[in-house]
Amino acid sequence: MEAISSKILLIIFSFGLIIHSIQANERPYQQSNKLFIRNTLFIRNSCRSTSYPRLCYVSLLKHAHFIQTNHMLLTGASLNVTLAAAKSTAALISTLAKSHGLKPREVAAMKDCVEVLSDSLDELRRSINEMSHIRASNFELTISDVQTWVSAALTDQSTCTDGFEEINSKGNIKTIVRRIIVQVAQMTSNALALINKLATSK
């Protein structure tokens, strides 16, 4: 149990660094120029349509110079930020799955979680690829495909935590897995909300 406790502490620390890196760029970009203020106001207002507006805002703020006031660029940036977080999450879960001291059913749940997170990554990559092919002539069909892929990614992330509920897992493993997955699921939810908003803007 000592080995697994040490592993969990390392996972918590690593995940904390990831979340800090998402939020740490909020202050450095607080510049007093009109262009930056316009761009950040656009991001803040756009994020109000999401379920987790503050997370949306701080995760996109460092890309304000790129996003400007463009809804398409905003959505693309949100997907790319979400994919980066999902990659880190999948890596952490994969590391945790190799911990000693896990019960057989917890090992099975961790393996299932790693598998569905891999599917989630593929779906996010596909959504980003689809976004790059959006044109006026194919907008409705392509944005529908993007919505499908991101919805599927969110479902897969939820499936990971559901696996621990089904086996009635208790204690540190269940808690840390949920903590890790919830963050990326919230980012995925935000990305989907921005996609849905974009879909109704045309």
Short mmCIF file of C-alpha atoms in Angstrom, two decimals:
data_model
loop_
_atom_site.label_atom_id
_atom_site.label_comp_id
_atom_site.label_asym_id
_atom_site.label_seq_id
_atom_site.Cartn_x
_atom_site.Cartn_y
_atom_site.Cartn_z
CA MET A 1 0.00 0.00 0.00
CA GLU A 2 2.94 2.34 0.63
CA ALA A 3 4.04 1.99 -2.99
CA ILE A 4 0.61 2.80 -4.35
CA SER A 5 0.24 5.76 -1.96
CA SER A 6 3.52 7.21 -3.23
CA LYS A 7 2.38 6.70 -6.80
CA ILE A 8 -0.89 8.46 -6.12
CA LEU A 9 0.88 11.42 -4.52
CA LEU A 10 3.08 11.70 -7.61
CA ILE A 11 0.01 11.58 -9.85
CA ILE A 12 -1.72 14.30 -7.84
CA PHE A 13 1.39 16.48 -7.99
CA SER A 14 1.79 15.97 -11.75
CA PHE A 15 -1.86 16.67 -12.42
CA GLY A 16 -1.65 19.81 -10.31
CA LEU A 17 1.16 21.04 -12.54
CA ILE A 18 -0.97 20.46 -15.63
CA ILE A 19 -3.90 22.44 -14.23
CA HIS A 20 -1.53 25.19 -13.06
CA SER A 21 -0.07 25.43 -16.57
CA ILE A 22 -3.57 25.88 -17.97
CA GLN A 23 -4.34 28.71 -15.55
CA ALA A 24 -0.91 30.27 -14.99
CA ASN A 25 -1.04 32.41 -18.10
CA GLU A 26 -4.03 34.42 -16.92
CA ARG A 27 -2.06 37.27 -15.29
CA PRO A 28 0.85 37.80 -17.72
CA TYR A 29 -1.62 38.71 -20.44
CA GLN A 30 -3.42 41.41 -18.48
CA GLN A 31 -2.09 44.19 -20.70
CA SER A 32 -3.80 47.58 -20.89
CA ASN A 33 -4.16 47.84 -24.64
CA LYS A 34 -7.46 48.15 -26.43
CA LEU A 35 -6.84 45.27 -28.81
CA PHE A 36 -6.09 42.83 -26.04
CA ILE A 37 -9.06 44.01 -24.00
CA ARG A 38 -11.32 43.52 -27.01
CA ASN A 39 -10.03 40.00 -27.59
CA THR A 40 -10.28 38.97 -23.94
CA LEU A 41 -13.79 40.36 -23.65
CA PHE A 42 -14.75 38.31 -26.69
CA ILE A 43 -13.40 35.15 -25.04
CA ARG A 44 -15.07 35.93 -21.71
CA ASN A 45 -18.44 36.61 -23.33
CA SER A 46 -18.18 33.51 -25.51
CA CYS A 47 -17.34 31.35 -22.51
CA ARG A 48 -20.56 32.40 -20.78
CA SER A 49 -22.38 29.91 -23.00
CA THR A 50 -20.40 27.03 -21.47
CA SER A 51 -21.05 25.07 -18.28
CA TYR A 52 -17.66 25.98 -16.82
CA PRO A 53 -17.04 29.57 -17.95
CA ARG A 54 -14.02 30.34 -15.75
CA LEU A 55 -12.19 27.20 -16.85
CA CYS A 56 -13.07 28.07 -20.42
CA TYR A 57 -11.74 31.60 -20.04
CA VAL A 58 -8.44 30.82 -18.32
CA SER A 59 -7.67 27.94 -20.70
CA LEU A 60 -8.14 30.16 -23.76
CA LEU A 61 -6.80 33.49 -22.50
CA LYS A 62 -3.21 32.87 -23.55
CA HIS A 63 -4.45 32.35 -27.11
CA ALA A 64 -6.28 35.70 -27.22
CA HIS A 65 -3.83 37.16 -29.75
CA PHE A 66 -4.56 34.24 -32.08
CA ILE A 67 -8.32 33.97 -31.51
CA GLN A 68 -8.98 37.72 -31.73
CA THR A 69 -12.79 37.90 -32.18
CA ASN A 70 -13.20 34.96 -34.52
CA HIS A 71 -15.70 32.26 -33.48
CA MET A 72 -14.07 29.65 -35.71
CA LEU A 73 -10.62 30.28 -34.26
CA LEU A 74 -12.08 30.28 -30.74
CA THR A 75 -13.64 26.87 -31.28
CA GLY A 76 -10.49 25.46 -32.85
CA ALA A 77 -8.36 26.75 -29.98
CA SER A 78 -10.74 25.21 -27.44
CA LEU A 79 -10.47 21.82 -29.14
CA ASN A 80 -6.67 21.98 -29.25
CA VAL A 81 -6.42 22.98 -25.58
CA THR A 82 -8.79 20.15 -24.70
CA LEU A 83 -6.77 17.64 -26.71
CA ALA A 84 -3.56 18.69 -24.93
CA ALA A 85 -5.23 18.23 -21.53
CA ALA A 86 -6.69 14.88 -22.61
CA LYS A 87 -3.26 13.63 -23.67
CA SER A 88 -1.79 14.51 -20.29
CA THR A 89 -4.75 12.91 -18.53
CA ALA A 90 -4.41 9.69 -20.52
CA ALA A 91 -0.70 9.52 -19.70
CA LEU A 92 -1.36 9.99 -15.98
CA ILE A 93 -4.08 7.33 -15.93
CA SER A 94 -1.81 4.94 -17.82
CA THR A 95 0.91 5.47 -15.19
CA LEU A 96 -1.54 4.98 -12.35
CA ALA A 97 -2.83 1.77 -13.94
CA LYS A 98 0.63 0.25 -13.47
CA SER A 99 0.67 0.90 -9.73
CA HIS A 100 1.31 -2.00 -7.39
CA GLY A 101 -1.32 -2.80 -4.81
CA LEU A 102 -4.41 -2.39 -6.97
CA LYS A 103 -7.17 -4.94 -6.54
CA PRO A 104 -7.92 -7.14 -9.58
CA ARG A 105 -11.20 -5.37 -10.31
CA GLU A 106 -9.50 -1.99 -9.98
CA VAL A 107 -6.82 -3.13 -12.43
CA ALA A 108 -9.55 -4.14 -14.89
CA ALA A 109 -11.32 -0.80 -14.43
CA MET A 110 -8.06 1.08 -14.99
CA LYS A 111 -7.36 -0.86 -18.20
CA ASP A 112 -10.86 -0.09 -19.45
CA CYS A 113 -10.30 3.56 -18.56
CA VAL A 114 -7.04 3.69 -20.51
CA GLU A 115 -8.81 2.16 -23.51
CA VAL A 116 -11.74 4.58 -23.55
CA LEU A 117 -9.42 7.55 -23.03
CA SER A 118 -7.48 6.41 -26.08
CA ASP A 119 -10.76 6.42 -28.00
CA SER A 120 -11.48 9.88 -26.64
CA LEU A 121 -8.14 11.16 -27.93
CA ASP A 122 -8.85 9.76 -31.38
CA GLU A 123 -12.26 11.41 -31.43
CA LEU A 124 -10.83 14.79 -30.42
CA ARG A 125 -8.16 14.49 -33.12
CA ARG A 126 -10.83 13.69 -35.70
CA SER A 127 -12.89 16.67 -34.61
CA ILE A 128 -9.87 18.98 -35.02
CA ASN A 129 -9.19 17.51 -38.45
CA GLU A 130 -12.82 18.05 -39.45
CA MET A 131 -12.66 21.66 -38.27
CA SER A 132 -9.73 22.29 -40.60
CA HIS A 133 -11.90 21.29 -43.56
CA ILE A 134 -14.89 23.51 -42.80
CA ARG A 135 -15.97 25.65 -45.73
CA ALA A 136 -19.12 27.63 -46.41
CA SER A 137 -20.22 24.91 -48.83
CA ASN A 138 -19.93 22.06 -46.29
CA PHE A 139 -20.43 23.91 -43.01
CA GLU A 140 -23.58 22.19 -41.75
CA LEU A 141 -22.43 18.66 -42.53
CA THR A 142 -18.91 19.17 -41.18
CA ILE A 143 -19.95 20.92 -37.96
CA SER A 144 -22.42 18.09 -37.35
CA ASP A 145 -19.56 15.60 -37.64
CA VAL A 146 -17.49 17.66 -35.21
CA GLN A 147 -20.36 17.70 -32.73
CA THR A 148 -20.64 13.91 -33.02
CA TRP A 149 -16.93 13.31 -32.40
CA VAL A 150 -16.69 15.64 -29.41
CA SER A 151 -19.88 14.23 -27.89
CA ALA A 152 -18.40 10.75 -28.24
CA ALA A 153 -15.15 11.91 -26.58
CA LEU A 154 -17.13 13.28 -23.64
CA THR A 155 -19.08 10.03 -23.32
CA ASP A 156 -15.85 8.01 -23.28
CA GLN A 157 -14.43 10.19 -20.51
CA SER A 158 -17.56 9.62 -18.43
CA THR A 159 -17.32 5.87 -19.09
CA CYS A 160 -13.95 5.84 -17.35
CA THR A 161 -15.33 7.04 -14.02
CA ASP A 162 -18.49 4.94 -14.42
CA GLY A 163 -16.30 1.84 -14.37
CA PHE A 164 -15.24 2.57 -10.80
CA GLU A 165 -18.82 3.16 -9.72
CA GLU A 166 -19.84 -0.24 -11.09
CA ILE A 167 -17.23 -2.13 -9.07
CA ASN A 168 -17.94 -0.07 -5.93
CA SER A 169 -14.30 0.93 -5.71
CA LYS A 170 -13.50 2.95 -2.61
CA GLY A 171 -10.58 5.03 -1.42
CA ASN A 172 -7.68 6.76 -3.14
CA ILE A 173 -7.85 5.20 -6.60
CA LYS A 174 -11.46 6.11 -7.26
CA THR A 175 -10.94 9.62 -5.88
CA ILE A 176 -7.85 10.44 -7.91
CA VAL A 177 -9.23 8.98 -11.14
CA ARG A 178 -12.39 11.02 -10.77
CA ARG A 179 -10.40 14.16 -9.98
CA ILE A 180 -8.29 13.75 -13.09
CA ILE A 181 -11.12 12.85 -15.43
CA VAL A 182 -13.54 15.54 -14.23
CA GLN A 183 -11.17 18.33 -15.23
CA VAL A 184 -10.69 17.15 -18.81
CA ALA A 185 -14.39 16.29 -19.11
CA GLN A 186 -15.25 19.86 -18.14
CA MET A 187 -12.91 21.18 -20.82
CA THR A 188 -14.46 18.82 -23.37
CA SER A 189 -17.93 19.97 -22.32
CA ASN A 190 -16.87 23.58 -22.82
CA ALA A 191 -15.46 22.81 -26.27
CA LEU A 192 -18.74 21.13 -27.23
CA ALA A 193 -20.73 24.14 -26.02
CA LEU A 194 -18.62 26.47 -28.19
CA ILE A 195 -19.07 24.12 -31.16
CA ASN A 196 -22.84 24.12 -30.63
CA LYS A 197 -22.81 27.91 -30.49
CA LEU A 198 -20.78 28.05 -33.71
CA ALA A 199 -23.25 25.65 -35.36
CA THR A 200 -26.11 28.09 -34.79
CA SER A 201 -24.16 31.15 -35.91
CA LYS A 202 -24.46 30.47 -39.62
#
